XYZ file of C-alpha atoms in Angstrom:
389
model
C 98.957 38.076 -75.033
C 100.870 36.748 -77.910
C 103.517 34.170 -76.236
C 107.553 34.928 -77.279
C 107.521 31.471 -75.883
C 107.441 29.345 -79.155
C 109.663 26.782 -78.508
C 111.226 27.469 -82.449
C 113.273 23.912 -82.950
C 112.049 21.978 -80.671
C 109.605 19.280 -79.644
C 106.363 19.879 -78.023
C 104.357 17.399 -75.574
C 101.145 18.184 -74.630
C 100.138 16.809 -71.434
C 96.078 17.770 -71.280
C 92.797 16.392 -69.700
C 91.272 15.176 -72.681
C 91.515 15.804 -76.127
C 88.481 16.033 -79.124
C 89.475 15.239 -82.760
C 86.537 16.462 -82.829
C 85.192 13.551 -81.413
C 87.050 12.228 -78.612
C 89.877 10.384 -78.507
C 91.385 7.961 -75.556
C 94.841 9.761 -75.293
C 95.457 12.877 -73.518
C 98.759 13.426 -74.622
C 100.286 15.154 -78.210
C 103.602 14.981 -78.979
C 104.109 17.928 -81.932
C 107.390 18.419 -84.211
C 107.873 20.306 -87.023
C 104.642 21.930 -86.625
C 102.484 18.961 -87.090
C 101.199 16.187 -84.766
C 103.498 13.172 -85.172
C 101.818 10.928 -82.013
C 99.052 10.874 -79.940
C 98.920 8.447 -76.626
C 98.639 8.046 -73.311
C 102.077 8.714 -70.846
C 104.038 9.108 -73.686
C 107.827 8.438 -73.361
C 110.389 10.172 -74.556
C 113.836 9.404 -74.721
C 116.320 10.767 -72.489
C 118.021 13.942 -74.570
C 115.414 14.742 -76.913
C 114.986 18.380 -76.791
C 111.210 17.840 -75.742
C 109.347 21.106 -73.929
C 106.431 19.511 -71.552
C 103.231 21.278 -71.446
C 101.190 19.980 -68.595
C 97.721 21.095 -68.725
C 95.875 18.245 -67.053
C 93.505 20.477 -66.697
C 91.988 21.618 -69.861
C 90.808 20.210 -73.164
C 92.872 20.530 -76.355
C 90.611 20.654 -79.383
C 91.653 21.699 -82.984
C 92.539 25.366 -82.932
C 89.096 27.463 -84.909
C 88.830 28.263 -88.360
C 87.009 31.971 -88.910
C 86.883 31.803 -92.631
C 85.289 35.769 -92.583
C 87.377 38.298 -90.814
C 88.214 41.702 -92.343
C 91.916 41.800 -91.287
C 92.335 45.090 -92.443
C 89.410 46.812 -91.230
C 86.191 47.175 -92.558
C 83.434 50.005 -92.639
C 83.590 53.232 -94.994
C 80.409 53.587 -95.141
C 79.952 56.869 -93.902
C 83.315 58.203 -94.739
C 87.039 57.798 -94.312
C 86.156 58.413 -90.762
C 84.285 55.499 -90.395
C 86.532 52.746 -91.124
C 87.223 50.142 -89.328
C 90.809 49.072 -87.387
C 92.762 46.390 -88.332
C 92.977 43.284 -86.211
C 95.538 42.230 -84.171
C 97.108 38.375 -83.663
C 96.112 39.033 -79.893
C 92.536 39.535 -80.903
C 92.937 36.288 -82.741
C 94.367 33.877 -81.158
C 92.993 34.679 -77.665
C 89.601 33.549 -79.025
C 91.385 30.161 -79.604
C 91.783 31.214 -83.247
C 94.083 29.334 -85.137
C 93.225 30.390 -89.123
C 91.377 33.239 -90.296
C 90.549 33.858 -94.241
C 90.739 37.681 -94.801
C 88.343 39.643 -97.011
C 87.427 42.884 -97.994
C 83.952 44.695 -98.154
C 82.347 47.811 -99.057
C 85.559 50.121 -99.248
C 88.079 48.466 -102.047
C 89.298 51.686 -103.092
C 90.997 52.469 -99.645
C 92.086 48.999 -98.861
C 92.704 47.026 -102.205
C 94.351 43.119 -102.435
C 97.279 44.207 -101.962
C 96.939 45.335 -98.267
C 94.666 42.315 -97.726
C 97.679 40.317 -98.541
C 100.327 42.370 -96.791
C 98.297 42.111 -93.588
C 98.140 38.248 -94.455
C 101.536 38.004 -94.578
C 102.067 40.015 -91.098
C 99.740 37.836 -89.381
C 101.645 34.939 -90.232
C 104.797 36.659 -88.996
C 103.653 36.644 -86.204
C 102.308 33.001 -85.889
C 98.872 33.155 -87.245
C 97.696 30.672 -90.025
C 96.244 33.284 -92.410
C 94.909 33.051 -96.311
C 92.384 35.721 -98.397
C 90.042 36.178 -100.625
C 90.920 37.934 -104.088
C 87.816 40.535 -104.907
C 85.753 42.721 -102.344
C 81.697 43.596 -102.658
C 81.978 44.346 -106.252
C 82.078 43.172 -109.864
C 84.022 42.749 -111.441
C 86.414 42.200 -108.340
C 89.240 43.897 -107.933
C 92.639 41.504 -107.784
C 96.319 41.058 -107.216
C 97.646 40.402 -110.854
C 94.646 42.191 -112.951
C 93.042 38.296 -113.239
C 91.138 35.900 -110.521
C 92.746 32.968 -112.007
C 96.309 34.285 -112.309
C 95.715 35.413 -108.758
C 94.635 31.815 -107.216
C 97.303 29.807 -109.756
C 99.938 31.899 -108.625
C 99.320 33.361 -104.936
C 99.331 31.238 -102.505
C 97.753 32.550 -100.142
C 94.687 33.262 -102.110
C 92.441 30.519 -101.907
C 89.384 31.869 -103.663
C 86.810 34.496 -104.288
C 85.227 37.355 -101.926
C 83.481 38.627 -100.208
C 80.828 39.488 -103.798
C 77.868 41.507 -102.355
C 74.398 40.252 -103.797
C 70.872 41.027 -102.955
C 72.753 44.453 -100.737
C 71.814 48.133 -102.005
C 75.948 48.191 -101.507
C 76.607 46.069 -104.094
C 77.463 46.528 -107.799
C 74.146 44.667 -108.442
C 75.863 41.862 -110.683
C 73.771 40.053 -113.487
C 73.482 36.517 -113.371
C 75.472 35.979 -116.356
C 78.329 38.030 -114.173
C 78.560 36.268 -111.534
C 78.300 32.703 -113.376
C 81.459 34.714 -115.613
C 83.819 34.997 -112.030
C 82.524 32.070 -110.869
C 83.730 29.972 -113.499
C 86.411 31.685 -113.067
C 87.633 30.950 -109.492
C 87.101 27.274 -110.358
C 89.092 26.995 -112.708
C 91.988 29.223 -111.250
C 91.902 27.020 -108.384
C 91.725 23.989 -109.811
C 95.102 25.197 -111.927
C 96.297 25.913 -108.672
C 95.338 22.808 -106.468
C 92.994 24.479 -104.191
C 89.230 24.625 -103.725
C 88.965 28.041 -105.221
C 85.722 29.068 -102.844
C 83.221 31.617 -104.148
C 82.085 33.343 -100.562
C 79.321 35.333 -101.037
C 77.935 38.359 -98.799
C 74.072 37.730 -98.837
C 71.967 41.354 -97.857
C 68.472 41.997 -96.546
C 67.253 42.062 -100.638
C 64.512 40.810 -102.276
C 66.006 38.387 -104.140
C 67.892 36.607 -101.498
C 69.552 33.782 -102.292
C 67.662 33.970 -105.569
C 70.900 34.355 -108.071
C 72.548 31.283 -106.558
C 70.202 28.792 -106.547
C 69.850 30.112 -110.512
C 73.422 29.724 -110.567
C 73.569 25.746 -109.250
C 70.281 24.819 -110.749
C 71.040 26.569 -114.499
C 75.242 25.402 -114.800
C 77.431 22.684 -114.147
C 78.950 24.792 -110.820
C 78.897 22.155 -107.952
C 77.018 23.543 -105.068
C 80.876 22.944 -102.671
C 82.003 25.869 -104.804
C 79.857 28.244 -103.026
C 79.038 29.408 -99.655
C 76.799 31.895 -98.458
C 77.495 33.845 -95.803
C 75.521 36.231 -93.285
C 72.353 34.110 -93.961
C 71.040 34.844 -90.654
C 70.700 38.697 -91.091
C 66.333 38.377 -91.251
C 64.258 34.930 -90.505
C 63.056 34.773 -93.828
C 66.829 34.833 -95.883
C 67.199 32.109 -92.686
C 64.264 29.873 -94.116
C 65.470 30.357 -97.913
C 68.896 29.160 -96.799
C 67.324 26.390 -94.848
C 65.433 25.435 -98.340
C 68.816 26.246 -100.391
C 70.804 24.082 -98.094
C 68.716 21.034 -98.262
C 68.078 21.838 -102.015
C 71.194 21.304 -103.053
C 73.398 19.513 -100.330
C 74.793 23.060 -100.053
C 76.809 24.417 -97.069
C 75.451 27.722 -95.567
C 77.267 30.257 -92.792
C 76.101 32.091 -90.085
C 77.253 34.917 -88.465
C 78.263 35.689 -85.325
C 76.245 38.934 -85.294
C 76.908 41.073 -81.966
C 73.635 43.195 -82.434
C 71.089 41.029 -84.137
C 69.033 43.561 -85.164
C 65.811 42.199 -87.185
C 68.381 39.191 -87.605
C 69.258 36.390 -85.493
C 72.163 35.938 -83.648
C 74.446 32.432 -84.671
C 73.047 30.543 -82.039
C 69.761 31.215 -82.668
C 70.564 30.511 -86.471
C 72.207 27.459 -85.659
C 69.402 25.776 -83.520
C 66.606 26.813 -86.233
C 68.568 25.425 -89.498
C 69.580 21.991 -86.726
C 64.981 22.127 -86.329
C 64.473 22.294 -90.271
C 66.580 19.276 -90.745
C 69.548 20.655 -92.503
C 72.912 18.583 -90.836
C 74.874 19.908 -88.773
C 78.170 19.189 -91.246
C 76.358 22.026 -93.768
C 76.611 24.332 -91.261
C 79.604 27.111 -90.215
C 79.908 29.938 -88.301
C 82.062 32.814 -88.805
C 82.884 36.486 -87.357
C 82.555 39.268 -89.760
C 85.610 40.513 -87.055
C 86.374 44.231 -87.376
C 84.176 44.287 -89.948
C 81.291 47.005 -90.194
C 77.940 47.149 -88.394
C 76.280 49.714 -90.733
C 72.892 51.683 -89.724
C 70.712 52.397 -92.641
C 66.906 54.107 -92.834
C 64.511 53.349 -95.216
C 65.581 55.301 -98.092
C 69.588 53.597 -97.515
C 70.797 57.192 -96.023
C 73.831 56.171 -93.516
C 72.891 56.569 -89.355
C 75.823 54.884 -87.796
C 78.037 52.145 -87.282
C 79.981 49.930 -85.074
C 82.505 47.406 -85.405
C 82.325 43.699 -85.155
C 84.366 41.605 -83.000
C 85.153 37.977 -82.719
C 84.278 37.496 -78.771
C 80.662 36.805 -79.898
C 81.552 33.881 -82.265
C 83.421 31.861 -79.558
C 80.032 32.772 -77.083
C 77.254 31.776 -79.359
C 79.492 28.720 -80.001
C 79.671 27.924 -76.422
C 75.980 28.583 -75.795
C 75.657 25.935 -78.383
C 77.359 23.491 -76.033
C 76.021 25.114 -72.731
C 72.356 25.099 -73.398
C 72.666 21.239 -74.899
C 71.619 22.051 -78.783
C 74.770 20.148 -79.698
C 77.317 17.915 -77.774
C 81.049 19.498 -78.268
C 82.249 16.750 -80.599
C 79.671 18.211 -82.605
C 79.726 21.724 -82.257
C 82.902 21.574 -83.061
C 82.502 20.842 -86.613
C 80.800 24.254 -86.744
C 84.223 26.339 -86.509
C 86.791 23.424 -87.225
C 86.143 20.196 -89.657
C 83.093 21.654 -91.963
C 85.270 25.073 -92.548
C 88.118 23.195 -93.012
C 86.257 21.104 -95.823
C 85.118 24.413 -97.109
C 88.102 25.997 -97.601
C 89.632 22.655 -98.905
C 92.234 23.035 -96.112
C 90.724 18.990 -94.742
C 93.747 17.658 -95.720
C 95.650 19.291 -92.569
C 93.749 21.686 -90.463
C 90.761 20.824 -88.785
C 91.286 17.994 -87.042
C 93.926 16.518 -84.219
C 95.155 13.847 -86.295
C 98.989 12.292 -87.262
C 100.001 14.238 -89.735
C 98.009 17.234 -89.682
C 98.993 20.678 -88.528
C 99.550 21.063 -84.999
C 96.948 23.749 -84.554
C 95.390 23.426 -81.158
C 93.505 25.298 -78.765
C 93.440 24.531 -74.935
C 90.012 24.922 -73.499
C 89.028 25.051 -69.842
C 85.944 23.338 -68.239
C 83.881 26.375 -69.512
C 85.050 25.994 -72.766
C 87.084 29.609 -72.926
C 90.405 29.295 -74.463
C 93.163 29.192 -72.114
C 96.009 28.766 -74.535
C 96.076 28.395 -78.754
C 99.154 27.037 -80.853
C 99.370 27.152 -84.953
C 101.975 24.941 -85.815
C 103.279 23.481 -82.621
C 103.956 27.182 -81.566
C 102.273 28.210 -78.464
C 101.284 31.514 -79.807
C 98.535 32.838 -76.991
C 98.609 32.207 -73.004
C 95.909 33.363 -70.890
C 98.257 33.520 -67.881
C 101.576 34.897 -70.006
C 102.168 38.423 -68.357
C 101.607 41.679 -70.748
C-alpha cells in the first residue's frame, strides 16, 4: 500500500545490509534530509536530540529507485473504440515495483486523452509522492501540445522533459514525412536548450517494413546528435531487434526494450537484452521500460482490430530480475538498465540514478530475491510491503 509514514520534516537513517549505487559501496547506512542523501557510511553517529527516524533493514539491499521512462499513466488503448480504453495507473502500482520515477506518455488516442489530462495525472502522482514527468505529444504528427508549440511546452512547463511517443513504421502512426520528423526533433532540441533540459525524442517503433530507417536518416543526414533520440519497442520482432543492434553500434546510440507481457512474434525484454549484449551493444546503451497501462492490441493481416490486453509493470521487474538470477549480468550492471542509463537518457543524471551524497533520496530496498520491499522517493517512504491496507 502507499504508506502514510512520510517522515515530513524529519531526517531518515536507513541501516541496510548492502548498498549498490549501482556499484557496490562499502557502506550500510544512508542518511537523508531535505529529500537528498547527505551522508553514507557505517554505524553513523547521530547526535542526541536530532529529529532522525531510523529504518532498521539489515536484511535488505538498498539500490537507486527504478526509473520507468514509458508509462501510460492516464491509460492507453482505445484502438477498439471507447470501451477499450485502458485504466489509469495508481501510485501504489508504481511504487510496489520499486519504481520511484515515471515519465507519462500519450499513445494512439490523443483525442479522448490530452496533454492536459496527462499533466494533471503527472501532478497528481507527484502529490502522492511519485517523481513524475511527461512527454508532450503523442503518436501523431503534428504532435498535440499544451501551449500550441513544442518549444514553449519544454521551456515553460517543468514537468515536460521531451517529446513522445511519436509513432513510426506503424499502421497507427500518422505516416510522417522525413522532413516532418526532422522538424519536430529540431524543435524539441531547441526548446530543451532554452529550458536547460535534455529534451529526449521518444519514438514508438511499430512492425512496419521501414523499421528504424527514418531515425537512421535523421542521424546520418542532419546535425542532430544520437543522444537526442530514443527508439522504444525495438524488440517487437527479431529483425527489428537486429536492426536496433546495428543502429546502436553505428551511431553509438541508446535503444529501449519493452517488457512485453506476451511477446507474441517479438522477444521478451530478457531475451532482447541478452541478444543485444551478444551483438556487442554496450550495456550502457540499453534501457528497459514497461509500457505500463498501455494497450496490447491484436490486429489481423489487414489491420482490423481483434482484441487487446493491458500492459503491467510487473513484467519489467520480473525480466530484470531474471537477467541477474540467470547470470546474464551482475547486479551492479543490471541496475544501470533501469536506473543510471535511464537517468542519463532523460537528462536527470545530475540528481537521479545513483545513491550518492547530494542526489535525490530515491531508494528501493530489495530482498535477497531482488523483490522490492520498500520504496522511498525524496526520502519519504511511499511503499512498504509490510504495511497494512
